[in-house]
Coordinates of C-alpha atoms in Angstrom, one line a residue:
Chain A
M8 CA 91.3 199.7 101.8
Y9 CA 87.7 199.0 100.5
D10 CA 86.2 195.6 100.6
K11 CA 88.9 194.4 103.2
E12 CA 86.3 191.4 104.4
K13 CA 86.7 189.9 101.1
I14 CA 90.0 190.9 99.6
I15 CA 92.1 189.8 102.5
P16 CA 90.6 186.2 102.7
G17 CA 90.9 186.1 99.0
L18 CA 94.7 187.2 99.1
I19 CA 95.3 184.6 102.0
V20 CA 93.8 181.8 99.8
F21 CA 96.2 183.0 96.8
V22 CA 99.3 183.0 99.2
L23 CA 98.1 179.2 100.7
I24 CA 97.8 178.1 97.3
A25 CA 101.2 179.7 96.0
V26 CA 103.2 178.2 98.9
F27 CA 101.3 174.9 99.0
P28 CA 104.5 172.8 98.1
I29 CA 106.5 174.4 101.3
L30 CA 103.5 173.6 103.4
Y31 CA 103.0 170.3 102.4
N32 CA 106.8 169.1 102.6
R33 CA 107.1 170.8 105.9
G34 CA 111.0 171.1 105.4
N35 CA 111.4 167.4 104.7
A36 CA 112.9 166.3 101.6
G37 CA 111.6 162.9 102.2
H38 CA 112.9 159.7 100.9
I39 CA 115.6 160.0 98.2
P40 CA 115.8 157.2 95.8
N41 CA 118.5 154.7 96.0
P42 CA 118.2 151.9 93.4
E43 CA 120.0 148.8 94.2
K44 CA 122.9 148.4 91.8
P45 CA 124.0 144.8 90.8
K46 CA 126.8 143.4 92.5
A47 CA 128.1 141.0 90.0
A48 CA 127.7 143.0 86.7
R49 CA 130.7 144.8 85.3
E50 CA 129.1 147.5 83.0
C51 CA 125.5 148.4 81.8
V52 CA 124.6 148.7 78.2
R53 CA 124.9 152.4 78.2
P54 CA 126.8 154.9 80.3
V55 CA 125.4 155.7 83.6
Q56 CA 124.2 159.2 83.0
D57 CA 122.7 157.9 79.5
M58 CA 120.6 155.5 81.3
R59 CA 119.6 157.7 84.2
E60 CA 118.1 160.3 81.5
S61 CA 117.0 158.1 78.7
H62 CA 116.8 154.4 79.8
M63 CA 112.8 154.8 78.7
Q64 CA 113.6 155.8 75.1
L65 CA 116.0 152.8 74.9
L66 CA 113.5 150.4 76.0
I67 CA 110.7 151.6 73.8
D68 CA 113.3 151.7 71.0
W69 CA 114.0 148.0 71.8
R70 CA 110.3 147.0 71.8
T71 CA 109.6 148.5 68.5
D72 CA 112.9 147.1 67.0
V73 CA 112.7 143.8 68.3
I74 CA 108.8 143.1 68.4
R75 CA 107.4 144.8 65.7
D76 CA 110.4 145.3 63.1
N77 CA 111.9 142.0 63.9
G78 CA 115.3 143.5 64.8
A79 CA 118.4 142.1 66.4
R80 CA 117.4 140.5 69.9
Y81 CA 121.1 140.6 71.1
A82 CA 123.8 143.4 71.0
T83 CA 127.0 144.3 72.6
A84 CA 127.8 147.2 74.9
A85 CA 130.7 149.5 74.4
G86 CA 133.0 147.3 76.9
G87 CA 132.2 144.1 75.0
T88 CA 129.4 142.7 77.3
R89 CA 126.7 140.9 75.2
Y90 CA 123.4 141.3 76.2
A91 CA 119.5 140.8 75.3
R92 CA 117.8 143.9 74.2
S93 CA 114.8 143.0 76.5
L94 CA 113.4 144.3 79.6
Q95 CA 113.3 141.0 81.5
L96 CA 115.8 139.0 79.7
G97 CA 118.0 141.7 79.4
C98 CA 117.9 144.7 82.1
M99 CA 116.3 142.5 84.8
K100 CA 119.2 139.9 84.5
C101 CA 121.1 142.1 86.6
H102 CA 118.7 144.5 87.9
D103 CA 116.7 141.8 89.5
S104 CA 114.3 143.4 91.8
K105 CA 111.9 145.8 90.5
R106 CA 110.9 146.8 93.8
K107 CA 114.4 147.9 94.8
F108 CA 115.4 149.1 91.6
C109 CA 112.8 150.1 89.0
D110 CA 110.1 151.4 91.8
E111 CA 112.6 153.4 93.7
C112 CA 112.9 156.4 91.3
H113 CA 109.4 155.8 89.7
N114 CA 107.7 156.3 92.9
Y115 CA 109.7 159.2 93.4
A116 CA 108.9 161.1 90.3
A117 CA 105.4 159.6 90.1
V118 CA 106.1 157.7 86.9
K119 CA 103.9 154.8 86.2
P120 CA 105.3 153.1 83.0
Y121 CA 103.2 150.7 81.2
C122 CA 105.7 148.0 80.9
W123 CA 103.8 145.8 83.0
D124 CA 100.7 146.2 81.0
C125 CA 102.1 143.5 78.9
H126 CA 104.9 141.8 80.8
I127 CA 104.2 139.8 83.9
E128 CA 105.3 141.5 87.1
P129 CA 107.8 139.6 89.0
K130 CA 106.2 138.5 92.3
E131 CA 108.6 139.8 95.0
N132 CA 108.1 139.5 98.9
M133 CA 107.0 143.0 100.0
Chain B
M11 CA 107.3 194.8 64.2
K12 CA 106.2 194.6 67.9
V13 CA 106.1 190.8 67.8
L14 CA 109.6 190.7 66.6
Q15 CA 110.8 192.8 69.4
S16 CA 109.1 190.5 71.9
L17 CA 110.7 187.6 69.9
L18 CA 113.9 189.1 70.5
L19 CA 113.3 189.7 74.1
V20 CA 112.5 186.2 74.8
L21 CA 115.5 185.0 72.7
A22 CA 117.8 187.3 74.7
L23 CA 116.4 185.6 77.8
I24 CA 117.1 182.2 76.4
V25 CA 120.8 183.3 75.4
I26 CA 121.2 184.7 79.1
A27 CA 120.0 181.5 80.7
L28 CA 122.1 179.6 78.3
V29 CA 125.4 181.6 79.2
V30 CA 124.7 181.6 82.9
A31 CA 124.0 177.9 82.9
V32 CA 127.7 177.2 81.6
I33 CA 129.5 179.9 83.5
P34 CA 131.0 178.6 87.1
G35 CA 128.4 179.4 90.0
G36 CA 125.8 180.2 87.3
Q37 CA 124.0 176.9 88.0
T38 CA 123.9 178.0 91.7
L39 CA 122.6 181.3 90.7
I40 CA 119.7 180.0 88.5
G41 CA 119.1 176.8 90.7
K42 CA 119.1 178.2 94.1
V43 CA 119.0 182.0 94.4
L44 CA 116.7 183.2 91.4
P45 CA 113.8 180.9 92.2
Y46 CA 113.4 182.6 95.4
L47 CA 113.9 186.2 94.3
A48 CA 111.3 185.4 91.5
F49 CA 108.7 183.8 93.9
A50 CA 109.1 186.6 96.2
V51 CA 108.6 189.2 93.7
F52 CA 105.5 187.3 92.4
I53 CA 104.0 187.0 95.8
G54 CA 104.9 190.4 97.0
G55 CA 104.0 192.0 93.7
F56 CA 100.7 190.2 93.4
I57 CA 99.6 191.5 96.8
A58 CA 100.7 194.9 96.1
K59 CA 98.7 195.1 93.1
V60 CA 95.6 193.8 94.5
V61 CA 96.0 196.0 97.7
G62 CA 96.5 198.8 95.4
W63 CA 93.4 198.0 93.3
S64 CA 91.4 197.7 96.6
R65 CA 92.5 201.4 97.4
S66 CA 90.2 202.8 94.6
P67 CA 86.6 203.1 95.7
V68 CA 83.8 201.8 93.4
P69 CA 81.1 204.2 93.6
F70 CA 78.3 202.7 92.1
R71 CA 77.1 199.3 91.1
I72 CA 78.3 198.8 87.7
P73 CA 76.1 196.0 86.1
T74 CA 76.6 194.7 82.4
T75 CA 73.0 194.3 81.7
A76 CA 73.5 191.1 79.7
G77 CA 70.4 189.9 81.0
Q78 CA 67.1 191.1 82.4
E79 CA 67.4 193.1 85.7
E80 CA 65.2 192.1 88.4
S81 CA 62.3 194.7 88.4
L82 CA 58.4 193.8 88.5
P83 CA 57.6 190.3 89.5
W84 CA 55.9 189.2 86.4
I85 CA 59.1 190.3 84.5
K86 CA 61.6 187.0 84.7
P87 CA 65.0 188.5 85.8
N88 CA 68.0 186.7 84.6
R89 CA 69.5 185.4 87.8
F90 CA 73.1 184.8 86.7
D91 CA 73.6 187.5 83.9
N92 CA 72.2 190.2 85.9
P93 CA 72.2 189.1 89.4
S94 CA 70.5 191.1 92.2
T95 CA 71.8 188.8 95.1
T96 CA 75.1 187.8 96.4
F97 CA 74.4 184.2 95.4
G98 CA 73.7 185.2 91.7
V99 CA 77.1 187.1 91.7
I100 CA 79.0 184.2 93.1
V101 CA 77.3 181.9 90.2
R102 CA 78.3 184.8 87.6
M103 CA 81.9 185.0 88.9
L104 CA 82.2 181.1 88.9
L105 CA 80.9 181.0 85.2
E106 CA 83.1 183.9 84.4
V107 CA 86.3 182.4 85.9
T108 CA 85.9 178.5 84.9
M109 CA 84.1 179.3 81.4
F110 CA 85.1 182.7 80.3
R111 CA 81.2 183.9 79.5
S112 CA 82.8 187.4 78.8
L113 CA 84.8 186.3 76.1
F114 CA 81.9 183.9 74.9
R115 CA 79.8 187.2 74.1
N116 CA 83.0 188.6 72.1
T117 CA 81.5 190.1 69.0
K118 CA 83.2 191.3 65.9
A119 CA 82.6 194.3 63.4
E120 CA 82.7 193.8 59.6
I121 CA 82.0 196.4 56.9
H122 CA 80.4 194.9 54.1
D123 CA 79.5 196.2 50.6
G124 CA 76.9 199.1 51.1
P125 CA 78.7 200.1 52.9
K126 CA 77.0 198.3 55.8
L127 CA 78.4 197.7 59.3
V128 CA 77.8 194.2 60.5
Y129 CA 78.1 192.9 64.0
G130 CA 78.6 189.4 64.6
S131 CA 79.4 186.8 67.3
S132 CA 83.2 185.8 67.6
K133 CA 83.9 182.8 69.6
Y134 CA 87.6 182.3 68.6
L135 CA 89.1 184.2 71.5
W136 CA 86.7 182.2 73.7
L137 CA 87.6 178.9 72.3
F138 CA 91.5 179.6 72.3
A139 CA 91.4 180.9 75.6
L140 CA 89.8 178.0 77.0
I141 CA 92.4 175.7 75.3
F142 CA 95.2 177.7 76.6
H143 CA 93.9 178.4 80.4
Y144 CA 92.9 174.8 81.0
S145 CA 96.3 173.3 79.3
F146 CA 98.1 175.6 81.5
L147 CA 96.4 174.5 84.8
T148 CA 96.8 170.9 83.9
V149 CA 100.6 171.4 83.2
V150 CA 101.1 173.4 86.4
I151 CA 99.2 170.6 88.4
R152 CA 101.4 168.0 86.7
H153 CA 104.6 169.8 87.8
L154 CA 103.5 169.5 91.3
R155 CA 105.0 165.9 91.1
L156 CA 108.4 167.6 91.1
F157 CA 107.6 169.7 94.1
L158 CA 105.8 167.4 96.5
N159 CA 107.3 164.0 98.2
P160 CA 105.4 161.7 98.4
V161 CA 103.3 162.7 95.4
P162 CA 99.7 163.0 96.5
G163 CA 96.8 160.9 94.4
F164 CA 95.5 163.8 92.6
V165 CA 98.7 164.8 90.9
Q166 CA 99.1 161.1 89.9
A167 CA 95.4 160.9 88.8
I168 CA 95.9 164.0 86.5
S169 CA 99.2 162.8 85.2
F170 CA 97.6 159.4 84.4
A171 CA 94.8 160.9 82.4
D172 CA 96.9 163.5 80.6
G173 CA 99.2 160.6 79.5
F174 CA 96.4 158.0 78.8
L175 CA 97.1 158.0 75.1
Q176 CA 100.2 156.0 76.0
V177 CA 102.2 157.0 73.0
G178 CA 105.9 156.7 73.4
S179 CA 108.1 156.8 76.2
P180 CA 108.2 158.9 78.2
S181 CA 104.3 159.3 77.5
V182 CA 103.0 162.2 75.5
M183 CA 101.1 164.6 77.7
I184 CA 98.2 166.0 76.0
S185 CA 98.3 169.1 77.9
G186 CA 101.8 169.8 76.7
L187 CA 100.6 169.7 73.3
T188 CA 97.3 171.7 73.5
L189 CA 99.2 174.3 75.6
V190 CA 101.6 174.9 72.7
L191 CA 98.6 174.9 70.5
G192 CA 96.8 177.4 72.5
V193 CA 99.6 180.0 72.7
L194 CA 100.0 179.7 69.1
L195 CA 96.4 180.1 68.3
L196 CA 96.2 183.3 70.6
L197 CA 99.4 184.6 69.1
L198 CA 98.0 183.9 65.5
R199 CA 94.9 185.7 66.1
R200 CA 96.8 188.8 67.4
M201 CA 98.9 188.8 64.3
I202 CA 96.4 187.9 61.7
R203 CA 93.3 189.8 62.6
P204 CA 94.0 193.3 61.6
Q205 CA 91.9 195.2 64.3
V206 CA 93.5 193.2 67.0
R207 CA 97.1 193.4 65.7
Y208 CA 96.6 197.2 65.4
I209 CA 96.0 197.5 69.3
S210 CA 98.6 194.9 70.2
L211 CA 101.6 196.0 71.9
V212 CA 105.0 194.3 73.2
N213 CA 103.4 193.6 76.3
D214 CA 100.5 191.6 74.7
Y215 CA 103.1 189.4 72.7
F216 CA 106.0 189.2 75.2
P217 CA 104.0 186.9 77.9
L218 CA 102.5 184.8 75.0
L219 CA 106.2 184.1 73.3
L220 CA 107.5 183.8 77.1
I221 CA 104.9 181.1 77.8
L222 CA 105.5 179.5 74.4
S223 CA 109.4 179.3 75.0
I224 CA 108.8 177.9 78.5
A225 CA 106.3 175.2 77.0
V226 CA 108.8 174.5 74.1
S227 CA 112.0 174.1 76.7
G228 CA 109.9 171.8 78.8
I229 CA 109.0 169.7 75.6
L230 CA 112.4 169.6 74.4
M231 CA 113.6 168.5 78.1
R232 CA 110.9 165.7 78.3
Y233 CA 111.1 164.2 75.0
F234 CA 114.5 165.2 73.3
L235 CA 117.2 166.7 75.4
R236 CA 116.7 164.4 78.4
V237 CA 117.6 165.3 81.7
D238 CA 118.0 163.1 85.0
I239 CA 114.4 163.6 86.5
V240 CA 115.6 162.3 89.8
S241 CA 118.1 165.0 90.0
V242 CA 115.7 167.7 88.9
K243 CA 113.1 166.8 91.5
Q244 CA 115.8 166.6 94.3
L245 CA 116.7 170.3 93.1
I246 CA 113.1 171.4 93.4
V247 CA 112.1 169.6 96.5
G248 CA 115.5 171.3 97.8
L249 CA 114.0 174.7 97.0
A250 CA 110.5 174.0 98.4
T251 CA 112.3 172.6 101.6
F252 CA 114.6 175.5 102.0
H253 CA 117.6 173.4 101.6
P254 CA 118.5 174.1 97.8
V255 CA 120.9 171.7 96.3
I256 CA 122.4 171.1 92.8
P257 CA 122.4 167.4 92.6
G258 CA 124.2 165.2 89.9
Q259 CA 124.3 166.4 86.2
V260 CA 121.4 168.5 85.1
G261 CA 121.5 169.5 81.6
A262 CA 121.4 173.3 80.6
I263 CA 118.1 172.8 79.1
F264 CA 116.5 172.4 82.7
F265 CA 118.3 175.8 83.6
V266 CA 117.0 177.6 80.5
H267 CA 113.3 176.1 81.6
L268 CA 113.8 177.4 85.1
F269 CA 115.2 180.6 84.3
L270 CA 112.2 181.4 81.9
V271 CA 109.7 180.4 84.7
C272 CA 111.6 182.6 87.0
C273 CA 111.2 185.5 84.6
L274 CA 107.5 184.7 84.1
M275 CA 106.8 184.8 87.9
A276 CA 108.9 188.1 88.4
Y277 CA 107.2 189.7 85.4
F278 CA 103.7 188.5 86.3
P279 CA 102.5 191.2 88.9
F280 CA 103.5 194.0 86.4
S281 CA 101.8 192.7 83.4
K282 CA 98.6 191.9 82.0
L283 CA 98.9 188.5 83.4
M284 CA 97.5 190.1 86.7
H285 CA 94.0 189.4 85.2
M286 CA 94.3 186.1 87.4
G287 CA 93.7 188.3 90.1
G288 CA 91.9 191.2 88.5
V289 CA 89.2 189.1 87.3
F290 CA 87.8 188.8 91.0
L291 CA 88.0 192.6 91.3
S292 CA 86.0 193.3 88.0
P293 CA 83.5 195.6 89.1
T294 CA 81.2 194.5 86.3
R295 CA 81.4 191.1 87.4
N296 CA 81.7 191.1 91.2
M297 CA 78.7 193.6 92.0
A298 CA 75.0 192.7 92.3
N299 CA 72.7 195.0 90.3
N300 CA 70.7 196.1 93.1
S301 CA 70.5 199.8 92.4
R302 CA 66.9 199.8 92.6
K303 CA 66.7 198.1 96.1
V304 CA 69.5 199.5 98.1
R305 CA 70.7 203.1 98.3
H306 CA 74.7 202.9 97.8
I307 CA 76.3 206.0 99.3
N308 CA 79.7 207.1 97.6
P309 CA 82.6 205.7 99.8
W310 CA 84.5 208.9 99.3
N311 CA 81.6 211.3 100.5
D312 CA 82.7 213.5 103.3
P313 CA 80.0 212.9 106.2
A314 CA 80.7 216.5 107.4
I315 CA 78.9 217.8 104.1
K316 CA 75.2 217.4 104.8
P317 CA 72.4 217.0 102.2
H318 CA 71.4 220.2 100.5
S319 CA 67.8 220.2 99.4
Y320 CA 66.1 222.5 96.7
A321 CA 64.3 224.5 99.6
D322 CA 67.3 225.4 101.4
Y323 CA 69.2 226.1 98.0
E324 CA 66.4 228.5 97.4
D325 CA 66.6 230.1 100.8
E326 CA 70.3 230.6 100.3
F327 CA 70.3 232.3 96.9
R328 CA 66.7 233.6 96.9
E329 CA 68.0 237.4 96.6
F330 CA 70.2 236.6 93.6
M331 CA 67.8 234.4 91.9
K332 CA 65.1 237.1 92.0
E333 CA 67.8 239.7 90.7
A334 CA 68.6 237.6 87.9
E335 CA 64.5 237.1 87.3
I336 CA 64.8 233.6 88.1
P337 CA 61.3 232.3 89.1
V338 CA 61.3 231.0 92.7
E339 CA 58.9 228.7 94.4
K340 CA 58.7 230.7 97.7
E341 CA 58.4 234.6 97.7

């Protein structure tokens, strides 16, 4: 093997970069998000799995429809619950804590939604 | 023809992933077993390849004289294009790795009326390669948010910058679009330019199409066939902490994406993609052009073989030389 003194450190650097996530986590999966579920409400506007996967698309569709196209402000869920198509008047009626609900998963997945660029963030005791 | 073969190969991989993702135990295979195997092949193969290269001796300095070599004091040398010091080599290497200067010097040959052969500059490959590689790098760094918990600031900063257009929800990531653009440009260059098309093989098209399929499956997953990102992160962090889990319901598109990434990792060390390691071992890039200052001895020379001067040679063969009427210096 020629140029050992350069190639071996180079390979070590490569391996360290490649296994960086393993070294960083040190075997600890960390905090698993556990968003607080509303106690009183019976049903959500969509099935749970749908909400987990695409609530952000639902919210942006509401925004476009209600704010820009003057769409309906209220709708009815499959089980008959009437709800406002609105983040703060709808969603946060039941999911009343941003910190205990929204932030749980958003922090975990490092998502920074720009909801609060326009909406006023609810003040919560930290 | 070759591009079709590559396309069929990639489509076959997608079909395999789709089938395996729905059969019982298939998700465990793709989600828990395959990533480890692919990663081991990637690391092991990468090291084996580099160690194999390092066994080949490089006898001479191989400068590519894209600049003036250092010679007389009143002739200005080009320190970075034709470096004679280690520092110069490091700068040349950095410029090569981060800015692809070799590709910037790419030329094209055309035959005009006459017939007259004309060489000209061709910057397309350089531009497409820059778009492609930097997009890929950004995409890889962004994906660290699914590997690391908590997510470090630099990953968040890059994700923020990448999504700063704030188009739609989830935000459109610029690097995702430019990655697809870069792959398509490189692919079209191969398919359209006759000279490049003539020398293109299946193993040129296949990695491009594989990366394209990975990018497209990722885009589909992010914007169209949504999956539960929290479950996905639990799965990936599980892999990175050696406690693999298949949590909740994760759509088949995720397993297709993961399967294709595993294929890329396992294929990597045996393909042209090894230029990632190989660029650092390019003799024309990593050697100082100091042949006139330093004596370089062939690494494979047998120390038992002593230098043989002409005088010694003549001593040994004088009789035969005289017989053949070859002039000798000493009678």
